[in-house]
PDB file of C-alpha atoms in Angstrom:
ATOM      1  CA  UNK A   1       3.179   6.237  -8.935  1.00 71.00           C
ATOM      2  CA  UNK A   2       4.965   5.692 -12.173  1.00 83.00           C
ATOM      3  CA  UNK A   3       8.266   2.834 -11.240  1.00 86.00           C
ATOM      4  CA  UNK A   4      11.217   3.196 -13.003  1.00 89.00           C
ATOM      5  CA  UNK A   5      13.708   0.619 -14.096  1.00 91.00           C
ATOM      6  CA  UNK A   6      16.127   1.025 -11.133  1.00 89.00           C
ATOM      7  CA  UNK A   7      12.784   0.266  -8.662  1.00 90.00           C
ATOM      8  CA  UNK A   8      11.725  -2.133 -10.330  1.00 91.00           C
ATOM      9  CA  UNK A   9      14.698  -4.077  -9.689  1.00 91.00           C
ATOM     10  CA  UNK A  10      14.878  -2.957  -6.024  1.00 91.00           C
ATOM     11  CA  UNK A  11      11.485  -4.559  -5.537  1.00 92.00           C
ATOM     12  CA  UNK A  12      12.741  -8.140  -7.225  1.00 92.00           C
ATOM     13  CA  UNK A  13      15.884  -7.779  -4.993  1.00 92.00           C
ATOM     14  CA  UNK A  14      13.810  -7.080  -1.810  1.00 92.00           C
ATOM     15  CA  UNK A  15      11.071  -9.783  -2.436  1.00 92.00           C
ATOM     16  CA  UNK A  16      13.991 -12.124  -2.888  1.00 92.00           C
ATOM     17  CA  UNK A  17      15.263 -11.215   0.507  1.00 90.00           C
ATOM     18  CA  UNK A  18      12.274 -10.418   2.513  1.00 91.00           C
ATOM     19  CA  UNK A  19      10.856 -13.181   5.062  1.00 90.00           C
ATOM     20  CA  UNK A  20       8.106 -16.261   3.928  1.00 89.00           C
ATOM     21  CA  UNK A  21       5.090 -14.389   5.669  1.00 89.00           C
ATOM     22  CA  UNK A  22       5.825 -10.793   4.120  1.00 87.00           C
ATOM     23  CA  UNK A  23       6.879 -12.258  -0.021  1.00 88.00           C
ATOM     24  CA  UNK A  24       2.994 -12.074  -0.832  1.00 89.00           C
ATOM     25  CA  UNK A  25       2.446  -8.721  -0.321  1.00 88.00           C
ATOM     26  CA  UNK A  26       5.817  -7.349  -2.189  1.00 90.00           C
ATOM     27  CA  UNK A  27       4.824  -7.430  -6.038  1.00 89.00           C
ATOM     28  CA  UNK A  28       4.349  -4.658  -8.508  1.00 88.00           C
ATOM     29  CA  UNK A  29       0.348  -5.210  -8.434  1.00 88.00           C
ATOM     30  CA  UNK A  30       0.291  -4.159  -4.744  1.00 88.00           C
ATOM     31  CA  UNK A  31      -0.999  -0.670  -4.086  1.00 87.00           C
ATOM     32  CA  UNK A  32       0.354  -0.691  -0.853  1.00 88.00           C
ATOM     33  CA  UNK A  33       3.547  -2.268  -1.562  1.00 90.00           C
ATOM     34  CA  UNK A  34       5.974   0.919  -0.832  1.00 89.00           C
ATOM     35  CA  UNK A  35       4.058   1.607   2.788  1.00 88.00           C
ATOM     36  CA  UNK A  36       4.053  -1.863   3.534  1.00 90.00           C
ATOM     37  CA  UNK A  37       7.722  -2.099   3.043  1.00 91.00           C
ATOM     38  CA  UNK A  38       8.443   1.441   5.109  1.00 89.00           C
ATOM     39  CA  UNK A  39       6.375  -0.576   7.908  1.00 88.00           C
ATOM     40  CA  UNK A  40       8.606  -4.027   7.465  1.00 90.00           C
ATOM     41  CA  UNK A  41      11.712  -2.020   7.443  1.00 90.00           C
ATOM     42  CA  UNK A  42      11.448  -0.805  11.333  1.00 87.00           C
ATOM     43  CA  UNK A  43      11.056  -4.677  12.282  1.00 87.00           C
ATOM     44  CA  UNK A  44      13.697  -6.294   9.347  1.00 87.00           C
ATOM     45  CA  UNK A  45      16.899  -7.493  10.886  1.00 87.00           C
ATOM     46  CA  UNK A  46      18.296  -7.842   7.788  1.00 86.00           C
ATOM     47  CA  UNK A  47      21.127  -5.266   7.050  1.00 87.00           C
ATOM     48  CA  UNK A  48      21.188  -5.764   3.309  1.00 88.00           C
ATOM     49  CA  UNK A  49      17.236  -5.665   3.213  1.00 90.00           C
ATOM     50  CA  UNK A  50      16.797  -2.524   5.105  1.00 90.00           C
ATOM     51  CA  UNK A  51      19.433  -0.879   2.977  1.00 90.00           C
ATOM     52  CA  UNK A  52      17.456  -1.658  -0.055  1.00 90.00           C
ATOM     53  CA  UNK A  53      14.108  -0.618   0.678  1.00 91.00           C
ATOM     54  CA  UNK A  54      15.360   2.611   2.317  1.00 90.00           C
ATOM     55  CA  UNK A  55      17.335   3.102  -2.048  1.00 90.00           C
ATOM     56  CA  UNK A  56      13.644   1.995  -3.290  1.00 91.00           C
ATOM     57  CA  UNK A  57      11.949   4.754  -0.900  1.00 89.00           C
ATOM     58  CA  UNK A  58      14.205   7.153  -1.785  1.00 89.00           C
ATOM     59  CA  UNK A  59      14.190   6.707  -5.601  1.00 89.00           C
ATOM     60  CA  UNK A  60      10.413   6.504  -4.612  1.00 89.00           C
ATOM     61  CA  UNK A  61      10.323  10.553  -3.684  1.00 86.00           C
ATOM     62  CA  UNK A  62      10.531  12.376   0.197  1.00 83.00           C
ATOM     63  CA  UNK A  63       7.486  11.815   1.143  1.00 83.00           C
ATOM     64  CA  UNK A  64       8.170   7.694   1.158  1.00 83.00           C
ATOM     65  CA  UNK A  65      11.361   8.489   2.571  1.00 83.00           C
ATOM     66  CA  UNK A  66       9.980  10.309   5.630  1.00 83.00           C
ATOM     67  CA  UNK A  67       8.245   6.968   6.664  1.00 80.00           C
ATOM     68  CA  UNK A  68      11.574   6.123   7.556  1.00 79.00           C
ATOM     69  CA  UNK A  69      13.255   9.300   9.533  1.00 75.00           C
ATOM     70  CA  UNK A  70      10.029   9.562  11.736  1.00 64.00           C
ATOM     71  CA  UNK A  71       9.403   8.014  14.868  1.00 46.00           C
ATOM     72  CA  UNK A  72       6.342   7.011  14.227  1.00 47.00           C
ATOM     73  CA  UNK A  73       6.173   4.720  11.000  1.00 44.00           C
ATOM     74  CA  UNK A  74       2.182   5.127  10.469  1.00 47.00           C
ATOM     75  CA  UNK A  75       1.824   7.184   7.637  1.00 47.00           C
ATOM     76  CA  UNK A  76      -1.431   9.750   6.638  1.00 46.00           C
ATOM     77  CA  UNK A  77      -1.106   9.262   3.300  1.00 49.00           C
ATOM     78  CA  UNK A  78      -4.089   8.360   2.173  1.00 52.00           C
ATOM     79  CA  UNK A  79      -5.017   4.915   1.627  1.00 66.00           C
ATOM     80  CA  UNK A  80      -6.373   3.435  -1.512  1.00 66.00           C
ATOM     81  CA  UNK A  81      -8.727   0.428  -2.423  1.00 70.00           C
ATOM     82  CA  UNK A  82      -8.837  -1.832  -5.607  1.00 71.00           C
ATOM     83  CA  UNK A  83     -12.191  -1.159  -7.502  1.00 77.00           C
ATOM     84  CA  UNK A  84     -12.353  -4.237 -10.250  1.00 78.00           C
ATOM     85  CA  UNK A  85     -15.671  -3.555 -12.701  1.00 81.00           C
ATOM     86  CA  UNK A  86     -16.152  -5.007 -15.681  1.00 83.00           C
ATOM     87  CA  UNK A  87     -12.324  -5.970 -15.959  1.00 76.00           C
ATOM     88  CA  UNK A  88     -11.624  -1.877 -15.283  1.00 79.00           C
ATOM     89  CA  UNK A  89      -9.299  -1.473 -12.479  1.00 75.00           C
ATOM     90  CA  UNK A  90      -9.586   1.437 -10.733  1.00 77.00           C
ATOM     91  CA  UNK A  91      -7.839   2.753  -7.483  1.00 74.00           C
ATOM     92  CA  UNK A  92     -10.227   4.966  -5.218  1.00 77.00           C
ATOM     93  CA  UNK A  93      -9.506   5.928  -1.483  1.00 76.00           C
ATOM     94  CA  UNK A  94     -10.453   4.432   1.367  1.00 71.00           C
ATOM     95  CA  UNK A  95     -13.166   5.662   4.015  1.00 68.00           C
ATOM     96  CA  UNK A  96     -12.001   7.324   6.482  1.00 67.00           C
ATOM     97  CA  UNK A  97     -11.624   5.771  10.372  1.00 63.00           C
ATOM     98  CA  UNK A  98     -11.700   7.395  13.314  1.00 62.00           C
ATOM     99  CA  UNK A  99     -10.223   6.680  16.375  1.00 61.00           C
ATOM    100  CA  UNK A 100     -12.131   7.087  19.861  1.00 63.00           C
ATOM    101  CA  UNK A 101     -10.576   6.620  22.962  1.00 62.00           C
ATOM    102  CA  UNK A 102      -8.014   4.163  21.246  1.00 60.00           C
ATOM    103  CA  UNK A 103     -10.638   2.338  19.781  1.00 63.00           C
ATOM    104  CA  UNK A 104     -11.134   2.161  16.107  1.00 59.00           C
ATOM    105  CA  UNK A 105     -14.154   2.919  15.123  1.00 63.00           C
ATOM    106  CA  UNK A 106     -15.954   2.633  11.366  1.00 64.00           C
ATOM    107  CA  UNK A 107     -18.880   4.796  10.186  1.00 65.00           C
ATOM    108  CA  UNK A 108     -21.788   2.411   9.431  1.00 67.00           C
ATOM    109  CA  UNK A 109     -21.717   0.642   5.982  1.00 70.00           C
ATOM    110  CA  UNK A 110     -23.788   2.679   3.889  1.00 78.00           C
ATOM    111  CA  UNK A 111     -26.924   0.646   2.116  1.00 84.00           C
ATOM    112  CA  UNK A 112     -26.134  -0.850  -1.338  1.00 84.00           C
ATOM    113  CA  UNK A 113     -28.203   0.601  -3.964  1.00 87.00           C
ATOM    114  CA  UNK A 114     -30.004  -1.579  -6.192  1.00 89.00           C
ATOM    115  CA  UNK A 115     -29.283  -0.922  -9.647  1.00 89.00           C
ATOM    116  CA  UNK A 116     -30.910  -1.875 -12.787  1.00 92.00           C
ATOM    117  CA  UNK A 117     -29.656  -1.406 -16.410  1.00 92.00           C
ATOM    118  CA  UNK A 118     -27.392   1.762 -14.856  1.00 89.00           C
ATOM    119  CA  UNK A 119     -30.114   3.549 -12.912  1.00 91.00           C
ATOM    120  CA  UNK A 120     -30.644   3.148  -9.152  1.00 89.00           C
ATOM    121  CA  UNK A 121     -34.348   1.154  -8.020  1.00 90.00           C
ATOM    122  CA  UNK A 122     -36.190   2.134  -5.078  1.00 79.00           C
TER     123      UNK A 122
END
């Protein structure tokens, strides 16, 4: 997601405003920062605050907006991971979870595969 100018300053605005416990996550380095923000907006009390993250969603495009007009606030847009190697930032999706009975349950973490000098070692 490319930010513009007027976003940019939405974001400065809102950290200013937002509450102690939820200021770490709102910065422009955060991947997650524009579904974090739909989810703090249901529970914000703060008129002012909610005003200005529902301008930054919509500046932000309709699907961000819809977080906000739908009942449910969980979103399936897909969620992405930080992948750091060699100082090469990267953002990749996450796995997949699936839900069972209301439990959440994770597929088995694969095996890590030894590599030396680029090639994988049995």
């Amino acid at each position: 997601m490319q930010y513009t100018k007027p976003m940019i300053d939405l974001v400065y605005e809102i950290r200013r405003r937002v509450e102690p416990d939820v200021k770490p996550g709102v910065k422009m380095a955060n991947p997650e920062l524009l579904k974090e923000l739909a989810d703090y907006y249901h529970q914000a009390k703060d008129t002012i605050t909610k005003t200005l993250i529902k301008e930054l969603l919509t500046l932000a495009g309709n699907e961000w907006r819809a977080l906000l007009q739908s009942g449910d606030h969980k979103s399936d847009l897909a969620k992405q991971v930080v992948k750091v190697y060699r100082g090469q930032t990267t953002l990749e999706d996450a796995p997949k979870q699936e839900v069972r009975s209301g439990l959440l349950v994770n597929p088995p973490p694969a095996k890590p595969v030894r590599m030396y000098r680029g090639h994988p070692v049995d």
